[in-house]
PDB file of C-alpha atoms in Angstrom:
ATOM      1  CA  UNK A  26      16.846 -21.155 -16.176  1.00  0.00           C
ATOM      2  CA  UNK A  27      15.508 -19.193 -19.529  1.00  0.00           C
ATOM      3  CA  UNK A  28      18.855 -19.311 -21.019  1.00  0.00           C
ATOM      4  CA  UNK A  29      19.574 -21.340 -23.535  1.00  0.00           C
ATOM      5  CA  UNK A  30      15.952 -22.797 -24.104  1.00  0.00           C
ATOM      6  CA  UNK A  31      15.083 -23.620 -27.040  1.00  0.00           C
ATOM      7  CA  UNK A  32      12.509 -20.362 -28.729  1.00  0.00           C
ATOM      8  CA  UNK A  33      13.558 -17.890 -26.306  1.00  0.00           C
ATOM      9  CA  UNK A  34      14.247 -14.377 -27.188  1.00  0.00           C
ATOM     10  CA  UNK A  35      17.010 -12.264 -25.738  1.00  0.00           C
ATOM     11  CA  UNK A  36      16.012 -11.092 -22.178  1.00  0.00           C
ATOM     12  CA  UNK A  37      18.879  -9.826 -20.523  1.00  0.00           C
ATOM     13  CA  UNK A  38      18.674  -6.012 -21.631  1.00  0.00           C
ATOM     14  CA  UNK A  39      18.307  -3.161 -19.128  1.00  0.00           C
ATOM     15  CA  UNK A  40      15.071  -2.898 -17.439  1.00  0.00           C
ATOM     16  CA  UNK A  41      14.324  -6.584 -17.688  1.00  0.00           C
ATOM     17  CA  UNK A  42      15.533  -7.174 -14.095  1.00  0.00           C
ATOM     18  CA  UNK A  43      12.922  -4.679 -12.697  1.00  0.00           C
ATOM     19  CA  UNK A  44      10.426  -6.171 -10.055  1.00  0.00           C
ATOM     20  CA  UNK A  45      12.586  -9.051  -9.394  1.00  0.00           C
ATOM     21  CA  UNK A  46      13.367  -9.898 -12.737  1.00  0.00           C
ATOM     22  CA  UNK A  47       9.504 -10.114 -13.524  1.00  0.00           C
ATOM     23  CA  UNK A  48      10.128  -8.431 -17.241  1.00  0.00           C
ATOM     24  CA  UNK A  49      12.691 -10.790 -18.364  1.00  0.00           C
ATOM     25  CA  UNK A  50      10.097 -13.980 -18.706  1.00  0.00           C
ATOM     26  CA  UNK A  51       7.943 -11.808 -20.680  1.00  0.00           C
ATOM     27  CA  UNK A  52      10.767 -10.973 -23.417  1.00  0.00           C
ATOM     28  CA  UNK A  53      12.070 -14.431 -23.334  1.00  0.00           C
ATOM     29  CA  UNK A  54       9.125 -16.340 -23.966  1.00  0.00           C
ATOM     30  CA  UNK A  55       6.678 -13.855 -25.858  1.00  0.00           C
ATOM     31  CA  UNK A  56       6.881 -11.228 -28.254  1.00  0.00           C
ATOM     32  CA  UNK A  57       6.666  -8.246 -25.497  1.00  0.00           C
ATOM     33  CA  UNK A  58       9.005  -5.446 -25.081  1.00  0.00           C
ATOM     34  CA  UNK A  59       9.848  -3.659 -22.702  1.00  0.00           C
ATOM     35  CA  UNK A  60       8.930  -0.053 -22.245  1.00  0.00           C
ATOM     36  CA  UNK A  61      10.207   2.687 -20.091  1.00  0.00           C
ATOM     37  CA  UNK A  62       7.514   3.025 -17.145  1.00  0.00           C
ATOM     38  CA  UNK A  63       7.790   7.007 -17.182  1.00  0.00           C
ATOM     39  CA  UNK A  64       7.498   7.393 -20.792  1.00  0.00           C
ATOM     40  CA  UNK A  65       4.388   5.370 -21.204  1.00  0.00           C
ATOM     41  CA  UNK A  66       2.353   6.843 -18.516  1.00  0.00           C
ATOM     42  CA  UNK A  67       3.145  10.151 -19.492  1.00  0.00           C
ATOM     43  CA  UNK A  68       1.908   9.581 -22.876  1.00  0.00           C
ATOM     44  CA  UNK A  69      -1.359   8.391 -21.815  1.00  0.00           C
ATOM     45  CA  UNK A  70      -1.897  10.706 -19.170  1.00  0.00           C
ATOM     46  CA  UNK A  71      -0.536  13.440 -21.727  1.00  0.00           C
ATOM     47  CA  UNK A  72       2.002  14.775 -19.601  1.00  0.00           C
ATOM     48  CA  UNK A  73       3.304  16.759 -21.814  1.00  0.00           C
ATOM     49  CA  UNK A  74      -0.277  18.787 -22.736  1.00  0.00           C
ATOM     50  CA  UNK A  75      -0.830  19.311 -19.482  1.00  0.00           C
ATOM     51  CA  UNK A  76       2.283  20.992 -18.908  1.00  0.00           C
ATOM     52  CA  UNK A  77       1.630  23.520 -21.609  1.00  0.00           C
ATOM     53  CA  UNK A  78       0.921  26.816 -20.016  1.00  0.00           C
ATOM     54  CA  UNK A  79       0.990  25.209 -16.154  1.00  0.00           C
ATOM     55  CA  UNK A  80       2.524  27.342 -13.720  1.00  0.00           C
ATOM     56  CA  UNK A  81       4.128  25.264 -11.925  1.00  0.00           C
ATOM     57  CA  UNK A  82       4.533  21.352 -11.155  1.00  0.00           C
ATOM     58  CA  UNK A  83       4.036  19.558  -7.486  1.00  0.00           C
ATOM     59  CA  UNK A  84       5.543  16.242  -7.656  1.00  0.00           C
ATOM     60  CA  UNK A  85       5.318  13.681  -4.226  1.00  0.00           C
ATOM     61  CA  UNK A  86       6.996  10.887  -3.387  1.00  0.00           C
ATOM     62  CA  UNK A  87       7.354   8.483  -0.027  1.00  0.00           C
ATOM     63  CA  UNK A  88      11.011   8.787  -0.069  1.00  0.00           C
ATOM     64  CA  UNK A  89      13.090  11.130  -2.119  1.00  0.00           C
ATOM     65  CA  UNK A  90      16.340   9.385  -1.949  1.00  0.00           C
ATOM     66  CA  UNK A  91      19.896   8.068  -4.550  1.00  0.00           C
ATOM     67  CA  UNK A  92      17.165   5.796  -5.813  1.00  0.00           C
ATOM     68  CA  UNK A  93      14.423   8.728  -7.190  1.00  0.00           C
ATOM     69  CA  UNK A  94      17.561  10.141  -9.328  1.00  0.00           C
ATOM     70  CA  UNK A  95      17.795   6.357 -10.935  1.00  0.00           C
ATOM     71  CA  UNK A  96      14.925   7.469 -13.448  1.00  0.00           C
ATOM     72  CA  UNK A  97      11.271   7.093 -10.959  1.00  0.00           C
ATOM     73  CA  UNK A  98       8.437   8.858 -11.901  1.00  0.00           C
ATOM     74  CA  UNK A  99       8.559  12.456  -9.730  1.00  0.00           C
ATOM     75  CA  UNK A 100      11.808  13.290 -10.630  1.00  0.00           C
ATOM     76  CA  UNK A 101      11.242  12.345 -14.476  1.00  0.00           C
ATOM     77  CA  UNK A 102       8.323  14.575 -14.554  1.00  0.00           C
ATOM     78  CA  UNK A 103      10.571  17.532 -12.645  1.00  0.00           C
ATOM     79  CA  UNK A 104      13.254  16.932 -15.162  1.00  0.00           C
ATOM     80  CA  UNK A 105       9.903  17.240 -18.112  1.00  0.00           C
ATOM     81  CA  UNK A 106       8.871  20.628 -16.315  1.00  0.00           C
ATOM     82  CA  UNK A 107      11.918  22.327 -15.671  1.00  0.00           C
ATOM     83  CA  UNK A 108      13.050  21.786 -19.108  1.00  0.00           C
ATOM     84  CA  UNK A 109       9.977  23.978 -20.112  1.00  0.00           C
ATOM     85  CA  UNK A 110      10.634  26.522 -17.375  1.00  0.00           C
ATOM     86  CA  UNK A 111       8.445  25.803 -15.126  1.00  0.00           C
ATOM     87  CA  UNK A 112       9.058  25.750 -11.485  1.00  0.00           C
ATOM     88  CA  UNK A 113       9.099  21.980  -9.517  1.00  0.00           C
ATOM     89  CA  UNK A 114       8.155  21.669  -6.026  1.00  0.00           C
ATOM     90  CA  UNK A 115       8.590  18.287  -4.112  1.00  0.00           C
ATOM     91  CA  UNK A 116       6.990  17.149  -1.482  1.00  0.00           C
ATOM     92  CA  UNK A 117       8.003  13.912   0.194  1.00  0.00           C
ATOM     93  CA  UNK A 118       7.450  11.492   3.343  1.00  0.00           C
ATOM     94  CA  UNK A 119      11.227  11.806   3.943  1.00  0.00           C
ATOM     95  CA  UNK A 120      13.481  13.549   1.723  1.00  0.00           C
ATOM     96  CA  UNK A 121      17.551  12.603   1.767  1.00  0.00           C
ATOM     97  CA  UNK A 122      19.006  14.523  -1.434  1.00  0.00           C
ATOM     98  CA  UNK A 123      20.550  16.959  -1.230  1.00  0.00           C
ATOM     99  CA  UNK A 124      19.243  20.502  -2.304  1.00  0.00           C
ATOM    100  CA  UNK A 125      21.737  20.706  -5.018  1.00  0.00           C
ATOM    101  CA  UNK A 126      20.812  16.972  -6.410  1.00  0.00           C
ATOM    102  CA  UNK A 127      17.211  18.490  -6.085  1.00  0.00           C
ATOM    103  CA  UNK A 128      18.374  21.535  -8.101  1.00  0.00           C
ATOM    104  CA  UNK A 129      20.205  19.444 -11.034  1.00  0.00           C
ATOM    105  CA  UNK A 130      16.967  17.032 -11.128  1.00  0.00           C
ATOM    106  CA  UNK A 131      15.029  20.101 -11.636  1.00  0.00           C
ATOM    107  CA  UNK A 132      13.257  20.584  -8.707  1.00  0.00           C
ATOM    108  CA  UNK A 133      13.066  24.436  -7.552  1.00  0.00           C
ATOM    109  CA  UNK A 134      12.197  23.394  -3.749  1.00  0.00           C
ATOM    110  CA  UNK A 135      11.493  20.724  -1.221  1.00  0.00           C
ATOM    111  CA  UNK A 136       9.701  19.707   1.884  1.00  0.00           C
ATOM    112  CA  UNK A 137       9.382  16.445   3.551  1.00  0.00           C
ATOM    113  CA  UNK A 138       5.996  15.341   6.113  1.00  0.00           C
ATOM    114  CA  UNK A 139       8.710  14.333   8.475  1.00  0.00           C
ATOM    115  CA  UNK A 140       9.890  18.106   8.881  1.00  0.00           C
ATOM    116  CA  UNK A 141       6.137  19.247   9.774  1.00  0.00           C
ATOM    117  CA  UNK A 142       4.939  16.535  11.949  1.00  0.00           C
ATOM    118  CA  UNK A 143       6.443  15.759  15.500  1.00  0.00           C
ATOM    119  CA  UNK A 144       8.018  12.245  14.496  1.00  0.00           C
ATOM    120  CA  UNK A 145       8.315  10.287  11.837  1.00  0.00           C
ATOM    121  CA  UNK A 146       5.602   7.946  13.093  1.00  0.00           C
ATOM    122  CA  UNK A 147       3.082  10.634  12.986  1.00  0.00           C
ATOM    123  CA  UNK A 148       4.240  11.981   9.385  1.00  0.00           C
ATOM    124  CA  UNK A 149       3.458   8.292   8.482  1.00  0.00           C
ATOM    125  CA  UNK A 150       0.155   7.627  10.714  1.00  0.00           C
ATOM    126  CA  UNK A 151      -1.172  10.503   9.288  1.00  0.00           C
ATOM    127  CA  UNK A 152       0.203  11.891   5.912  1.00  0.00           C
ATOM    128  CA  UNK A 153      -2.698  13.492   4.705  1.00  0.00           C
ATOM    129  CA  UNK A 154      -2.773  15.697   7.714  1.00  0.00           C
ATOM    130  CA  UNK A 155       1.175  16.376   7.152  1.00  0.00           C
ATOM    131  CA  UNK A 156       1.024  17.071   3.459  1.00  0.00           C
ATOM    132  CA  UNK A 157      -0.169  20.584   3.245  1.00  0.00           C
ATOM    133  CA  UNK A 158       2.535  22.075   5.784  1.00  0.00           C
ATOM    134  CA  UNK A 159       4.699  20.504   3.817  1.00  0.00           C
ATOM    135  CA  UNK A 160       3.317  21.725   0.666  1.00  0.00           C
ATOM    136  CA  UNK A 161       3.365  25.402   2.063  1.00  0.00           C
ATOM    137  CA  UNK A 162       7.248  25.275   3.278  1.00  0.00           C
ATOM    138  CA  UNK A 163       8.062  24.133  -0.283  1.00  0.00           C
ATOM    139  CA  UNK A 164       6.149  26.855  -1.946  1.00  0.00           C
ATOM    140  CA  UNK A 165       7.314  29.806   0.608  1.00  0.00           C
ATOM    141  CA  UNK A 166      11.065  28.539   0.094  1.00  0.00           C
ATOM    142  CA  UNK A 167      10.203  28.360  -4.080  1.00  0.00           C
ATOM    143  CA  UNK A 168       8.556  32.404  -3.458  1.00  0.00           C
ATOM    144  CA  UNK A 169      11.769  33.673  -1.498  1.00  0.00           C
ATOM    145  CA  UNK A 170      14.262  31.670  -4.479  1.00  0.00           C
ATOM    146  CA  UNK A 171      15.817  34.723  -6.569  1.00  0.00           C
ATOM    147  CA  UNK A 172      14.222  35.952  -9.651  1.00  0.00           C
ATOM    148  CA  UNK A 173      15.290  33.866 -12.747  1.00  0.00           C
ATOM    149  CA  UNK A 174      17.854  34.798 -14.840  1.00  0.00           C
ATOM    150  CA  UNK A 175      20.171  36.263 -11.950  1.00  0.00           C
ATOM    151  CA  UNK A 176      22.840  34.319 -12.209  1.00  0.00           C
ATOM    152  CA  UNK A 177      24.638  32.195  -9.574  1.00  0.00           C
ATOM    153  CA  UNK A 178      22.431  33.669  -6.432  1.00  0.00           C
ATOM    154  CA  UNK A 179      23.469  31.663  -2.992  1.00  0.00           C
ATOM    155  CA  UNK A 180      21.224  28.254  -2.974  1.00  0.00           C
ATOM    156  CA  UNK A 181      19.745  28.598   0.666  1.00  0.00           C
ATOM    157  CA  UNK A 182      19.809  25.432   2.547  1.00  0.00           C
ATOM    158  CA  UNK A 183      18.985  23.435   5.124  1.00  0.00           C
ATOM    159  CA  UNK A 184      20.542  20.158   4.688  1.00  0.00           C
ATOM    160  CA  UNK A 185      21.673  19.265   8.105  1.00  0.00           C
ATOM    161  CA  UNK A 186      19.792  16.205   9.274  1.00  0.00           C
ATOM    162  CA  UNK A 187      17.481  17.657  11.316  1.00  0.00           C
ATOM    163  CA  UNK A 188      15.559  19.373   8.684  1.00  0.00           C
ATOM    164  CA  UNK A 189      15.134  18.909   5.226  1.00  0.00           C
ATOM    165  CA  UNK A 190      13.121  21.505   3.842  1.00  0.00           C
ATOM    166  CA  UNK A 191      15.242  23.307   0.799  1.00  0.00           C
ATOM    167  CA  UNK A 192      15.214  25.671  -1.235  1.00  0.00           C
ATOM    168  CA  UNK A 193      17.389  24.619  -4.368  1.00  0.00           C
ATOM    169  CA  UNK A 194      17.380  27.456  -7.041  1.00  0.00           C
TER     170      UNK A 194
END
């Protein structure tokens, strides 16, 4: 419908398809642009600062999934920490990557609510409650990964369906 009227801008770059297309009016009919989501928050929140000297980053997410490594906001911030060396943990409502997509996003170890609570009902009724479990799996699996620097240690798993609490260092 925006094509081809008369005072419209290009609009059909990536990004501008997000939220339904919602960006793509914007850039056709005023003089926005578009900005990468990630990137702009963590410049006002100053990611970056904050990073210097942290010991380690916990990232969360409702479902770590294909569509977290497509650029969303915990795995962009793992990728920001574990470029400065600092150790990622991620905690999620349910958690589908693998340990070794985990490990090449950056993140040092993972835990999902539906691995602590009974069903995945009650991980959702009641998240809060599930969260710090899941919190302390992550962290024991990230204290039992090998010390740095060693090489190609064994990445110790457990990525059958059942479970997916991994450690991916």
């Amino acid at each position: 419908m925006l094509a081809g009227t008369p005072g419209t801008r290009p609009f059909r770059v990536p990004g501008a398809g997000a939220v339904g297309g919602f960006p793509s009016g914007f850039l056709a009919l005023t003089p926005a642009v578009l900005e990468g989501g990630f990137e702009l928050v963590a410049a006002l929140v100053g990611l970056e600062e904050r990073l210097r000297g942290a010991d380690l980053l916990l990232v969360g997410e409702g479902s770590l999934d294909e569509q977290s490594l497509q650029g969303k906001a915990p795995l962009a911030a793992a990728a920001l920490a574990a470029a400065r060396g600092i150790p990622v943990v991620a905690v999620a409502g349910r958690l589908s990557l693998s340990a070794r997509q985990l490990r090449e996003a950056g993140v040092g170890a993972a835990a999902s609510l539906v691995d602590v609570a009974p069903s995945e009902d009650a991980a959702r009724a009641r998240a809060s409650h599930y969260a710090g479990p899941a919190v302390a799996a992550a962290l024991r699996q990230l204290d039992r990964a090998p010390s740095r620097g060693g090489g190609d240690a064994p990445v110790r798993t457990h990525d059958d369906m059942t479970g997916s609490i991994r450690h991916c260092g």
